[in-house]
Every structure is written in structure tokens, then in C-alpha cells.
PDB file of C-alpha atoms and ligand atoms in Angstrom:
ATOM      1  CA  MET A   1      17.039 -17.682   6.067  1.00  0.00           C
ATOM      2  CA  LYS A   2      15.277 -14.315   6.365  1.00  0.00           C
ATOM      3  CA  LYS A   3      11.288 -14.043   5.449  1.00  0.00           C
ATOM      4  CA  VAL A   4      10.772 -12.170   2.016  1.00  0.00           C
ATOM      5  CA  ALA A   5       8.529  -9.330   1.204  1.00  0.00           C
ATOM      6  CA  LEU A   6       7.145  -7.500  -1.846  1.00  0.00           C
ATOM      7  CA  VAL A   7       6.124  -3.888  -1.688  1.00  0.00           C
ATOM      8  CA  THR A   8       4.360  -2.146  -4.751  1.00  0.00           C
ATOM      9  CA  GLY A   9       5.222   2.001  -4.886  1.00  0.00           C
ATOM     10  CA  ALA A  10       8.616   1.289  -2.787  1.00  0.00           C
ATOM     11  CA  SER A  11      10.114   4.218  -4.693  1.00  0.00           C
ATOM     12  CA  ARG A  12       8.989   6.833  -2.575  1.00  0.00           C
ATOM     13  CA  GLY A  13       6.458   8.262   0.241  1.00  0.00           C
ATOM     14  CA  ILE A  14       4.762   5.422   2.545  1.00  0.00           C
ATOM     15  CA  GLY A  15       5.999   2.628   0.221  1.00  0.00           C
ATOM     16  CA  ARG A  16       9.752   3.698   0.874  1.00  0.00           C
ATOM     17  CA  ALA A  17       9.113   3.770   4.605  1.00  0.00           C
ATOM     18  CA  ILE A  18       6.945   0.110   4.194  1.00  0.00           C
ATOM     19  CA  ALA A  19      10.051  -1.117   2.403  1.00  0.00           C
ATOM     20  CA  ILE A  20      13.059   0.559   5.345  1.00  0.00           C
ATOM     21  CA  ALA A  21      10.622  -0.639   8.438  1.00  0.00           C
ATOM     22  CA  LEU A  22      10.273  -4.323   6.971  1.00  0.00           C
ATOM     23  CA  ALA A  23      14.099  -4.441   6.405  1.00  0.00           C
ATOM     24  CA  GLU A  24      14.276  -3.214   9.906  1.00  0.00           C
ATOM     25  CA  TYR A  25      12.135  -6.288  11.344  1.00  0.00           C
ATOM     26  CA  ASP A  26      15.031  -8.082   9.210  1.00  0.00           C
ATOM     27  CA  PHE A  27      12.178  -9.191   5.627  1.00  0.00           C
ATOM     28  CA  SER A  28      14.464  -8.949   2.818  1.00  0.00           C
ATOM     29  CA  VAL A  29      12.602  -6.419   0.648  1.00  0.00           C
ATOM     30  CA  ALA A  30      11.935  -6.903  -2.908  1.00  0.00           C
ATOM     31  CA  CYS A  31      10.705  -3.149  -4.307  1.00  0.00           C
ATOM     32  CA  PHE A  32       8.841  -2.381  -7.094  1.00  0.00           C
ATOM     33  CA  ALA A  33       7.628   0.915  -8.568  1.00  0.00           C
ATOM     34  CA  ARG A  34       7.930   2.562 -12.327  1.00  0.00           C
ATOM     35  CA  ASP A  35      11.245   4.942 -11.238  1.00  0.00           C
ATOM     36  CA  ARG A  36      14.424   3.311 -11.235  1.00  0.00           C
ATOM     37  CA  GLU A  37      16.434   5.840  -9.894  1.00  0.00           C
ATOM     38  CA  LYS A  38      14.056   6.349  -6.854  1.00  0.00           C
ATOM     39  CA  LEU A  39      13.881   2.557  -6.646  1.00  0.00           C
ATOM     40  CA  ASP A  40      17.658   2.224  -6.423  1.00  0.00           C
ATOM     41  CA  GLU A  41      18.166   4.961  -3.550  1.00  0.00           C
ATOM     42  CA  THR A  42      15.497   2.999  -1.179  1.00  0.00           C
ATOM     43  CA  ALA A  43      17.267   0.043  -1.770  1.00  0.00           C
ATOM     44  CA  ALA A  44      20.910   2.062  -0.636  1.00  0.00           C
ATOM     45  CA  LEU A  45      19.086   2.934   2.117  1.00  0.00           C
ATOM     46  CA  ILE A  46      18.187  -0.236   3.057  1.00  0.00           C
ATOM     47  CA  THR A  47      21.427  -1.980   2.202  1.00  0.00           C
ATOM     48  CA  ALA A  48      23.582   0.585   3.875  1.00  0.00           C
ATOM     49  CA  ALA A  49      21.503  -0.338   7.305  1.00  0.00           C
ATOM     50  CA  GLY A  50      23.075  -3.189   6.751  1.00  0.00           C
ATOM     51  CA  GLY A  51      19.357  -5.117   5.141  1.00  0.00           C
ATOM     52  CA  THR A  52      18.876  -6.929   2.007  1.00  0.00           C
ATOM     53  CA  ALA A  53      17.040  -5.203  -1.290  1.00  0.00           C
ATOM     54  CA  SER A  54      16.350  -5.893  -4.703  1.00  0.00           C
ATOM     55  CA  VAL A  55      14.668  -3.952  -6.970  1.00  0.00           C
ATOM     56  CA  HIS A  56      11.748  -4.724  -9.729  1.00  0.00           C
ATOM     57  CA  THR A  57      10.476  -2.135 -12.108  1.00  0.00           C
ATOM     58  CA  GLY A  58       7.133  -2.213 -13.836  1.00  0.00           C
ATOM     59  CA  ASP A  59       3.879  -0.815 -13.950  1.00  0.00           C
ATOM     60  CA  VAL A  60       1.452  -2.268 -11.590  1.00  0.00           C
ATOM     61  CA  GLY A  61      -1.431  -1.482 -14.157  1.00  0.00           C
ATOM     62  CA  ASN A  62       0.043  -3.785 -16.439  1.00  0.00           C
ATOM     63  CA  ASP A  63      -0.759  -7.696 -15.387  1.00  0.00           C
ATOM     64  CA  GLU A  64       1.938  -9.140 -17.079  1.00  0.00           C
ATOM     65  CA  ASP A  65       4.424  -7.007 -15.390  1.00  0.00           C
ATOM     66  CA  LEU A  66       3.066  -8.245 -12.342  1.00  0.00           C
ATOM     67  CA  GLU A  67       3.375 -11.934 -13.494  1.00  0.00           C
ATOM     68  CA  LYS A  68       6.815 -10.902 -14.049  1.00  0.00           C
ATOM     69  CA  LEU A  69       7.438  -9.489 -11.092  1.00  0.00           C
ATOM     70  CA  VAL A  70       6.272 -12.406  -9.137  1.00  0.00           C
ATOM     71  CA  ALA A  71       8.435 -14.981 -10.955  1.00  0.00           C
ATOM     72  CA  ALA A  72      11.366 -12.747 -10.767  1.00  0.00           C
ATOM     73  CA  VAL A  73      11.283 -12.384  -6.810  1.00  0.00           C
ATOM     74  CA  THR A  74      10.470 -15.964  -6.052  1.00  0.00           C
ATOM     75  CA  ASP A  75      13.556 -16.874  -7.950  1.00  0.00           C
ATOM     76  CA  LEU A  76      15.869 -14.662  -6.648  1.00  0.00           C
ATOM     77  CA  HIS A  77      14.828 -14.769  -2.920  1.00  0.00           C
ATOM     78  CA  GLY A  78      12.838 -18.163  -2.829  1.00  0.00           C
ATOM     79  CA  GLY A  79       9.875 -17.264  -2.460  1.00  0.00           C
ATOM     80  CA  ILE A  80       7.159 -14.521  -0.697  1.00  0.00           C
ATOM     81  CA  ASP A  81       6.203 -14.447   2.918  1.00  0.00           C
ATOM     82  CA  VAL A  82       4.580 -10.731   2.871  1.00  0.00           C
ATOM     83  CA  LEU A  83       2.936  -8.654  -0.058  1.00  0.00           C
ATOM     84  CA  VAL A  84       2.344  -4.743   0.572  1.00  0.00           C
ATOM     85  CA  ASN A  85       0.151  -3.555  -1.919  1.00  0.00           C
ATOM     86  CA  ASN A  86       0.875  -0.445  -1.381  1.00  0.00           C
ATOM     87  CA  ALA A  87       1.258   1.812  -4.933  1.00  0.00           C
ATOM     88  CA  GLY A  88      -1.666   3.912  -5.590  1.00  0.00           C
ATOM     89  CA  ILE A  89      -2.751   7.127  -7.241  1.00  0.00           C
ATOM     90  CA  THR A  90      -5.399   9.603  -6.797  1.00  0.00           C
ATOM     91  CA  GLU A  91      -7.774  12.106  -8.674  1.00  0.00           C
ATOM     92  CA  GLY A  92      -8.424  15.839  -7.091  1.00  0.00           C
ATOM     93  CA  ALA A  93     -11.573  16.548  -9.299  1.00  0.00           C
ATOM     94  CA  ALA A  94     -15.475  16.708  -9.270  1.00  0.00           C
ATOM     95  CA  ALA A  95     -16.997  13.868 -10.695  1.00  0.00           C
ATOM     96  CA  LYS A  96     -18.858  15.919 -13.663  1.00  0.00           C
ATOM     97  CA  ASN A  97     -14.942  16.496 -14.538  1.00  0.00           C
ATOM     98  CA  ILE A  98     -13.613  13.022 -14.483  1.00  0.00           C
ATOM     99  CA  SER A  99     -13.625  10.892 -17.789  1.00  0.00           C
ATOM    100  CA  PRO A 100     -15.121   7.615 -17.617  1.00  0.00           C
ATOM    101  CA  ALA A 101     -11.409   6.145 -18.580  1.00  0.00           C
ATOM    102  CA  ARG A 102      -9.926   7.847 -15.844  1.00  0.00           C
ATOM    103  CA  PHE A 103     -12.519   6.557 -13.306  1.00  0.00           C
ATOM    104  CA  ARG A 104     -11.342   2.816 -14.559  1.00  0.00           C
ATOM    105  CA  GLU A 105      -7.685   3.863 -14.379  1.00  0.00           C
ATOM    106  CA  VAL A 106      -7.745   4.900 -10.528  1.00  0.00           C
ATOM    107  CA  LEU A 107      -9.698   1.553  -9.748  1.00  0.00           C
ATOM    108  CA  ASN A 108      -7.264  -0.302 -12.100  1.00  0.00           C
ATOM    109  CA  ILE A 109      -4.185   0.788 -10.212  1.00  0.00           C
ATOM    110  CA  ASN A 110      -5.508   0.971  -6.880  1.00  0.00           C
ATOM    111  CA  LEU A 111      -8.259  -2.191  -6.733  1.00  0.00           C
ATOM    112  CA  VAL A 112      -7.484  -4.017  -9.720  1.00  0.00           C
ATOM    113  CA  ALA A 113      -3.878  -4.431  -9.537  1.00  0.00           C
ATOM    114  CA  PRO A 114      -3.613  -5.352  -5.868  1.00  0.00           C
ATOM    115  CA  TRP A 115      -6.181  -8.274  -6.682  1.00  0.00           C
ATOM    116  CA  VAL A 116      -4.213  -9.373  -9.793  1.00  0.00           C
ATOM    117  CA  LEU A 117      -0.838  -9.281  -7.436  1.00  0.00           C
ATOM    118  CA  SER A 118      -2.617 -11.226  -4.452  1.00  0.00           C
ATOM    119  CA  ARG A 119      -4.065 -13.616  -6.401  1.00  0.00           C
ATOM    120  CA  ALA A 120      -0.134 -14.192  -8.662  1.00  0.00           C
ATOM    121  CA  VAL A 121       1.230 -14.552  -5.155  1.00  0.00           C
ATOM    122  CA  GLN A 122      -1.067 -16.597  -3.520  1.00  0.00           C
ATOM    123  CA  PRO A 123       0.161 -20.006  -4.424  1.00  0.00           C
ATOM    124  CA  VAL A 124       4.005 -18.834  -3.072  1.00  0.00           C
ATOM    125  CA  MET A 125       2.564 -18.187  -0.103  1.00  0.00           C
ATOM    126  CA  LYS A 126       0.449 -21.355   0.176  1.00  0.00           C
ATOM    127  CA  ALA A 127       3.488 -23.475  -0.779  1.00  0.00           C
ATOM    128  CA  ARG A 128       5.589 -22.226   2.295  1.00  0.00           C
ATOM    129  CA  GLY A 129       2.570 -22.732   4.687  1.00  0.00           C
ATOM    130  CA  GLY A 130       0.712 -19.253   4.931  1.00  0.00           C
ATOM    131  CA  GLY A 131       2.310 -15.473   4.153  1.00  0.00           C
ATOM    132  CA  VAL A 132       0.686 -12.013   4.896  1.00  0.00           C
ATOM    133  CA  ILE A 133      -1.122  -9.484   2.575  1.00  0.00           C
ATOM    134  CA  ILE A 134      -1.469  -5.939   3.501  1.00  0.00           C
ATOM    135  CA  ASN A 135      -3.596  -3.739   1.115  1.00  0.00           C
ATOM    136  CA  VAL A 136      -3.106   0.403   2.083  1.00  0.00           C
ATOM    137  CA  GLY A 137      -6.064   1.626   1.881  1.00  0.00           C
ATOM    138  CA  SER A 138      -7.353   5.371   3.125  1.00  0.00           C
ATOM    139  CA  THR A 139      -9.983   7.119   5.577  1.00  0.00           C
ATOM    140  CA  TYR A 140     -11.597   8.131   2.491  1.00  0.00           C
ATOM    141  CA  GLY A 141     -12.101   4.489   1.532  1.00  0.00           C
ATOM    142  CA  SER A 142     -15.024   4.644   4.456  1.00  0.00           C
ATOM    143  CA  THR A 143     -15.438   8.400   4.895  1.00  0.00           C
ATOM    144  CA  GLY A 144     -15.806   9.264   1.642  1.00  0.00           C
ATOM    145  CA  VAL A 145     -15.012  12.925   0.209  1.00  0.00           C
ATOM    146  CA  ALA A 146     -16.500  15.397  -1.876  1.00  0.00           C
ATOM    147  CA  ASN A 147     -14.157  15.732  -5.201  1.00  0.00           C
ATOM    148  CA  ASN A 148     -12.178  12.344  -5.340  1.00  0.00           C
ATOM    149  CA  SER A 149     -15.129   9.939  -6.372  1.00  0.00           C
ATOM    150  CA  PRO A 150     -12.308   7.513  -8.069  1.00  0.00           C
ATOM    151  CA  TYR A 151     -10.298   7.271  -5.113  1.00  0.00           C
ATOM    152  CA  CYS A 152     -12.948   6.806  -2.476  1.00  0.00           C
ATOM    153  CA  SER A 153     -14.117   3.966  -4.272  1.00  0.00           C
ATOM    154  CA  SER A 154     -11.438   2.542  -4.874  1.00  0.00           C
ATOM    155  CA  LYS A 155     -10.606   2.563  -1.269  1.00  0.00           C
ATOM    156  CA  ALA A 156     -13.531   1.589  -0.137  1.00  0.00           C
ATOM    157  CA  GLY A 157     -13.250  -1.513  -2.617  1.00  0.00           C
ATOM    158  CA  ILE A 158      -9.677  -2.488  -1.280  1.00  0.00           C
ATOM    159  CA  GLU A 159     -11.816  -2.953   2.690  1.00  0.00           C
ATOM    160  CA  GLY A 160     -14.019  -5.065   0.778  1.00  0.00           C
ATOM    161  CA  LEU A 161     -11.271  -7.087  -1.404  1.00  0.00           C
ATOM    162  CA  THR A 162      -9.452  -7.345   1.879  1.00  0.00           C
ATOM    163  CA  ARG A 163     -12.417  -9.207   3.601  1.00  0.00           C
ATOM    164  CA  ALA A 164     -13.056 -11.176   0.978  1.00  0.00           C
ATOM    165  CA  LEU A 165      -9.750 -13.015   0.624  1.00  0.00           C
ATOM    166  CA  ALA A 166      -9.243 -12.883   4.216  1.00  0.00           C
ATOM    167  CA  ARG A 167     -12.057 -15.388   4.635  1.00  0.00           C
ATOM    168  CA  GLU A 168     -11.157 -17.021   1.129  1.00  0.00           C
ATOM    169  CA  TRP A 169      -7.294 -17.450   2.005  1.00  0.00           C
ATOM    170  CA  ALA A 170      -7.751 -18.111   5.769  1.00  0.00           C
ATOM    171  CA  ARG A 171      -6.972 -22.088   5.358  1.00  0.00           C
ATOM    172  CA  ASP A 172      -3.622 -21.537   3.974  1.00  0.00           C
ATOM    173  CA  GLN A 173      -3.063 -19.479   6.667  1.00  0.00           C
ATOM    174  CA  ILE A 174      -2.624 -16.497   4.401  1.00  0.00           C
ATOM    175  CA  ARG A 175      -3.615 -13.122   6.334  1.00  0.00           C
ATOM    176  CA  VAL A 176      -5.413 -10.270   4.504  1.00  0.00           C
ATOM    177  CA  ILE A 177      -5.599  -6.972   6.293  1.00  0.00           C
ATOM    178  CA  CYS A 178      -5.725  -3.260   5.241  1.00  0.00           C
ATOM    179  CA  VAL A 179      -4.009  -0.682   6.997  1.00  0.00           C
ATOM    180  CA  ALA A 180      -5.958   2.654   6.144  1.00  0.00           C
ATOM    181  CA  PRO A 181      -4.330   5.850   6.885  1.00  0.00           C
ATOM    182  CA  GLY A 182      -5.309   9.394   7.161  1.00  0.00           C
ATOM    183  CA  PHE A 183      -2.932  12.511   6.074  1.00  0.00           C
ATOM    184  CA  VAL A 184       0.561  11.847   5.273  1.00  0.00           C
ATOM    185  CA  LYS A 185       2.814  13.880   3.963  1.00  0.00           C
ATOM    186  CA  THR A 186       3.933  12.856   0.592  1.00  0.00           C
ATOM    187  CA  ASP A 187       4.298  13.203  -2.994  1.00  0.00           C
ATOM    188  CA  MET A 188       0.226  12.702  -3.154  1.00  0.00           C
ATOM    189  CA  VAL A 189      -0.422  15.213  -0.427  1.00  0.00           C
ATOM    190  CA  GLY A 190       2.131  17.606  -1.436  1.00  0.00           C
ATOM    191  CA  ASP A 191       1.011  18.452  -4.785  1.00  0.00           C
ATOM    192  CA  ASN A 192      -2.828  19.242  -3.457  1.00  0.00           C
ATOM    193  CA  PHE A 193      -2.095  21.394  -0.431  1.00  0.00           C
ATOM    194  CA  ALA A 194       1.643  22.483   0.253  1.00  0.00           C
ATOM    195  CA  GLY A 195       1.549  25.762   2.380  1.00  0.00           C
ATOM    196  CA  THR A 196      -2.100  26.321   1.187  1.00  0.00           C
ATOM    197  CA  ASP A 197      -4.783  27.629   3.468  1.00  0.00           C
ATOM    198  CA  VAL A 198      -6.317  24.258   2.708  1.00  0.00           C
ATOM    199  CA  GLU A 199      -3.196  22.967   4.034  1.00  0.00           C
ATOM    200  CA  LYS A 200      -3.904  24.539   7.556  1.00  0.00           C
ATOM    201  CA  LEU A 201      -7.668  23.709   7.503  1.00  0.00           C
ATOM    202  CA  VAL A 202      -7.071  20.016   7.180  1.00  0.00           C
ATOM    203  CA  VAL A 203      -4.178  20.476   9.859  1.00  0.00           C
ATOM    204  CA  SER A 204      -6.722  21.763  11.877  1.00  0.00           C
ATOM    205  CA  ARG A 205      -9.425  18.875  11.465  1.00  0.00           C
ATOM    206  CA  ILE A 206      -6.842  16.568  12.598  1.00  0.00           C
ATOM    207  CA  PRO A 207      -7.252  15.963  16.884  1.00  0.00           C
ATOM    208  CA  MET A 208      -3.607  15.241  16.626  1.00  0.00           C
ATOM    209  CA  LYS A 209      -2.882  18.725  14.802  1.00  0.00           C
ATOM    210  CA  ARG A 210      -0.334  17.381  12.830  1.00  0.00           C
ATOM    211  CA  PHE A 211      -0.006  15.184   9.463  1.00  0.00           C
ATOM    212  CA  GLY A 212       0.975  11.206   9.980  1.00  0.00           C
ATOM    213  CA  GLU A 213       4.698  10.528   9.493  1.00  0.00           C
ATOM    214  CA  ALA A 214       5.117   7.546   6.591  1.00  0.00           C
ATOM    215  CA  ASP A 215       7.299   6.120   9.457  1.00  0.00           C
ATOM    216  CA  GLU A 216       4.530   5.477  11.488  1.00  0.00           C
ATOM    217  CA  ILE A 217       2.184   3.876   8.795  1.00  0.00           C
ATOM    218  CA  ALA A 218       5.265   1.908   7.924  1.00  0.00           C
ATOM    219  CA  GLN A 219       5.708   0.482  11.806  1.00  0.00           C
ATOM    220  CA  LEU A 220       2.137  -0.817  12.021  1.00  0.00           C
ATOM    221  CA  ILE A 221       2.285  -2.460   8.942  1.00  0.00           C
ATOM    222  CA  ALA A 222       5.875  -4.131   9.286  1.00  0.00           C
ATOM    223  CA  PHE A 223       4.299  -5.391  12.573  1.00  0.00           C
ATOM    224  CA  LEU A 224       1.337  -6.555  11.177  1.00  0.00           C
ATOM    225  CA  SER A 225       3.489  -8.490   9.042  1.00  0.00           C
ATOM    226  CA  THR A 226       5.152 -10.642  11.802  1.00  0.00           C
ATOM    227  CA  SER A 227       3.993 -13.396  13.541  1.00  0.00           C
ATOM    228  CA  LYS A 228       3.484 -11.498  16.326  1.00  0.00           C
ATOM    229  CA  ALA A 229       0.168 -10.824  14.537  1.00  0.00           C
ATOM    230  CA  GLY A 230      -0.636 -14.233  13.823  1.00  0.00           C
ATOM    231  CA  PHE A 231      -4.540 -13.582  14.205  1.00  0.00           C
ATOM    232  CA  VAL A 232      -5.177 -10.520  12.601  1.00  0.00           C
ATOM    233  CA  THR A 233      -6.981 -10.959   9.548  1.00  0.00           C
ATOM    234  CA  GLY A 234      -9.798  -9.643   7.460  1.00  0.00           C
ATOM    235  CA  GLU A 235      -9.744  -6.304   9.179  1.00  0.00           C
ATOM    236  CA  THR A 236      -9.580  -2.684   8.447  1.00  0.00           C
ATOM    237  CA  LEU A 237      -6.685  -0.812  11.009  1.00  0.00           C
ATOM    238  CA  VAL A 238      -7.232   2.948  10.526  1.00  0.00           C
ATOM    239  CA  ILE A 239      -4.423   5.303  11.422  1.00  0.00           C
ATOM    240  CA  ASP A 240      -5.318   8.787  11.167  1.00  0.00           C
ATOM    241  CA  GLY A 241      -4.387  11.095  14.886  1.00  0.00           C
ATOM    242  CA  GLY A 242      -7.713  10.239  15.792  1.00  0.00           C
ATOM    243  CA  GLN A 243      -9.252  12.049  12.983  1.00  0.00           C
ATOM    244  CA  ARG A 244     -11.940   9.499  11.678  1.00  0.00           C
ATOM    245  CA  SER A 245     -13.423   8.955  15.379  1.00  0.00           C
ATOM    246  CA  LEU A 246     -14.772  12.172  15.180  1.00  0.00           C
ATOM    247  CA  ILE A 247     -16.579  12.373  12.001  1.00  0.00           C
TER     248      ILE A 247
HETATM  249  P1  NAP B   1       3.012   9.057  -3.469  1.00  0.00           P
HETATM  250  O1  NAP B   1       3.950   9.760  -2.629  1.00  0.00           O
HETATM  251  O2  NAP B   1       2.604   9.451  -4.646  1.00  0.00           O
HETATM  252  O3  NAP B   1       3.990   7.342  -3.720  1.00  0.00           O
HETATM  253  C1  NAP B   1       3.143   6.648  -4.537  1.00  0.00           C
HETATM  254  C2  NAP B   1       4.126   5.391  -5.266  1.00  0.00           C
HETATM  255  O4  NAP B   1       2.945   4.528  -5.711  1.00  0.00           O
HETATM  256  C3  NAP B   1       4.953   5.677  -5.848  1.00  0.00           C
HETATM  257  O5  NAP B   1       6.160   4.914  -5.222  1.00  0.00           O
HETATM  258  C4  NAP B   1       4.756   5.521  -7.423  1.00  0.00           C
HETATM  259  O6  NAP B   1       5.945   4.773  -7.831  1.00  0.00           O
HETATM  260  C5  NAP B   1       3.948   4.104  -7.193  1.00  0.00           C
HETATM  261  N1  NAP B   1       2.962   4.227  -8.433  1.00  0.00           N
HETATM  262  C6  NAP B   1       2.007   4.762  -8.860  1.00  0.00           C
HETATM  263  N2  NAP B   1       1.466   4.245  -9.499  1.00  0.00           N
HETATM  264  C7  NAP B   1       1.880   3.440 -10.134  1.00  0.00           C
HETATM  265  C8  NAP B   1       2.050   2.590 -11.127  1.00  0.00           C
HETATM  266  N3  NAP B   1       1.261   2.048 -12.071  1.00  0.00           N
HETATM  267  N4  NAP B   1       3.103   1.052 -10.989  1.00  0.00           N
HETATM  268  C9  NAP B   1       3.672   1.244 -10.242  1.00  0.00           C
HETATM  269  N5  NAP B   1       3.949   2.204  -9.092  1.00  0.00           N
HETATM  270  C10 NAP B   1       2.943   3.093  -8.992  1.00  0.00           C
HETATM  271  O7  NAP B   1       1.690   8.412  -2.857  1.00  0.00           O
HETATM  272  P2  NAP B   1       1.648   8.013  -0.878  1.00  0.00           P
HETATM  273  O8  NAP B   1       1.109   8.919  -0.415  1.00  0.00           O
HETATM  274  O9  NAP B   1       2.926   7.230  -0.504  1.00  0.00           O
HETATM  275  O10 NAP B   1       0.915   6.880  -1.078  1.00  0.00           O
HETATM  276  C11 NAP B   1       1.113   5.349  -0.883  1.00  0.00           C
HETATM  277  C12 NAP B   1      -0.556   4.581  -0.602  1.00  0.00           C
HETATM  278  O11 NAP B   1      -0.871   5.460   0.896  1.00  0.00           O
HETATM  279  C13 NAP B   1      -1.500   4.768  -1.363  1.00  0.00           C
HETATM  280  O12 NAP B   1      -2.187   3.494  -1.924  1.00  0.00           O
HETATM  281  C14 NAP B   1      -2.111   6.462  -1.155  1.00  0.00           C
HETATM  282  O13 NAP B   1      -3.796   5.593  -1.608  1.00  0.00           O
HETATM  283  C15 NAP B   1      -2.134   5.569   0.572  1.00  0.00           C
HETATM  284  N6  NAP B   1      -2.469   6.712   1.343  1.00  0.00           N
HETATM  285  C16 NAP B   1      -1.897   7.570   1.253  1.00  0.00           C
HETATM  286  C17 NAP B   1      -2.602   8.886   2.258  1.00  0.00           C
HETATM  287  C18 NAP B   1      -1.371  10.409   2.084  1.00  0.00           C
HETATM  288  O14 NAP B   1      -1.770  10.875   2.856  1.00  0.00           O
HETATM  289  N7  NAP B   1      -0.389   9.958   1.658  1.00  0.00           N
HETATM  290  C19 NAP B   1      -3.578   8.639   2.817  1.00  0.00           C
HETATM  291  C20 NAP B   1      -4.066   7.473   2.803  1.00  0.00           C
HETATM  292  C21 NAP B   1      -3.772   6.548   2.048  1.00  0.00           C
HETATM  293  P3  NAP B   1       6.587   5.027  -9.372  1.00  0.00           P
HETATM  294  O15 NAP B   1       5.961   6.467  -9.904  1.00  0.00           O
HETATM  295  O16 NAP B   1       7.815   4.933  -9.183  1.00  0.00           O
HETATM  296  O17 NAP B   1       5.730   4.269 -10.164  1.00  0.00           O
END
């Protein structure tokens, strides 16, 4: 019987790569996001390679959608062994130009939703004798950056959430880990930088002189999801081409 992984934000970018990598590791993968068409593309890539995938649509910002998601995935696949809280949004503006409502929205999607979903999944994992929750953070959670205060706050928060839930649920053999990428060229980064001098400046500051690949993040997450990483919990693993070590 295959183990079951649920990935949020699996419609594109890093989340799609995570879903594909987990399928390569022989997980049945439940793919969640809002865009049905793009989720279907992710699922088609998985099934074309011989894997198993299901598609579930909804908004991580909506608690009811998350409750329904856990029930649907549990019904369909018989349980959940791995949860990857990957869905995220950013906000590139100076603090004075961000409304409190927008600050709360970013916190809601990037930090509150992972807490709500982890909390809903925890009893399912406990009943199966354990599980793994991987939160996708960011190097900005520890370094901070100008003009992105809601995002930096949410990503610092997810590291704290990881440490707290890891300690709370360790006795249930549920591991909670944060993976914090540096720059990876996806829609999130492309929107801001594509082809500009800023992009060149960013790359020049990465010791490896390139962006990370979504699959490089995904492969680390897939490995951490297996029992081979069975004693890793409560930690944040940075994957950024050496950038943070220089700051
Ligand atoms: P992306 O290409 O913009 O993809 C974001 C994903 O999140 C999409 O699948 C999107 O799906 C989903 N999503 C956003 N809001 C959602 C909502 N309300 N409900 C459900 N799904 C939602 O971003 P990415 O670069 O792959 O980022 C993935 C994760 O990596 C994020 O947590 C991000 O903070 C983190 N990260 C990225 C980088 C980077 O350089 N790219 C660096 C560090 C950390 P739909 O639009 O279909 O709903």
C-alpha cells in the first residue's frame, strides 16, 4: 500500500515539483490549490510517469475548504502520511504602502493556514502511528528583507510554528520540519524580477551564481518525507546556494 502525501500549492512552481518528486518516491499524491486546470496538469505529469495523484481544489485561506480537503483525501486514499504546507503568497511593497488587511491576508495564507491544516491532519497521522509535516519557509524568514514585511513575518513565524508543533507532536511520531529556500525561479520571483537589472543583481549575490531549481527544493523535501530522515524534526533546513551563510 502506497503512503499518501498532501501538497498545497501543487498547481505550479515549487509545489508542482514537490508533488512530482513525492510521486517518484512512490507516494500517492493529493494535489491542492485553486486552479483546477493547472492541478490537472500536475496530476497528468504524475500519472504519465506511472504515479498516483488526485486533485482537490480550494483556498488555503478558507478553514472550511481545509476541513473538507482532509476528509476528502482521507476518504479517497485511506489516510495522510505526509503534509507539505507549500502554498504561499508574497507582497513586494514598503510597509507604509501595505494595508493592515493585506498584512493579515499574507499572514493568513502563509502562516495561519499551515497551522489550521496541520491541526486537522494531526489526528489522522496519529491514528496511523506517525507522519511528517513539512512547512515551506524562506531564507527571508531569518534574514528579513526591505519592502516585504508581511512575507518576512510569515516566514519567520512558520519556523517558530515548526519548532512548537515538532515538540508538541513528537510523542505521536509526527515530525515537523521547515525547508527554507533561497531564490527559485517561479511565478513568485519571475513576476518581480524577470529580465531586469534587479534579477542580475540578485544572481550576483548568490554564491553559486544561479537561481535554485524547483526540483532541487522538491528532492530535499521528498527525502525528508521518508523514514530515512526519521530522526529529523523541529529544524529549519536552508537550501539557497550558500547565500544566507554570507549575510
Ligand atoms: P508560485 O509559483 O507563486 O506558486 C504558489 C502556489 O501557491 C500556487 O500553486 C498557488 O496555487 C498556491 N496558492 C497561493 N495562494 C493560495 C490559496 N489562497 N489557496 C490555495 N493555494 C494557493 O510560488 P512558488 O515560488 O512556487 O512558492 C511556493 C512556496 O515556496 C511558497 O511558500 C513560497 O513562499 C516559498 N518560497 C519560494 C521562493 C522562490 O524563490 N520562488 C523562495 C523561498 C520560499 P493557485 O494559484 O492555483 O491557488
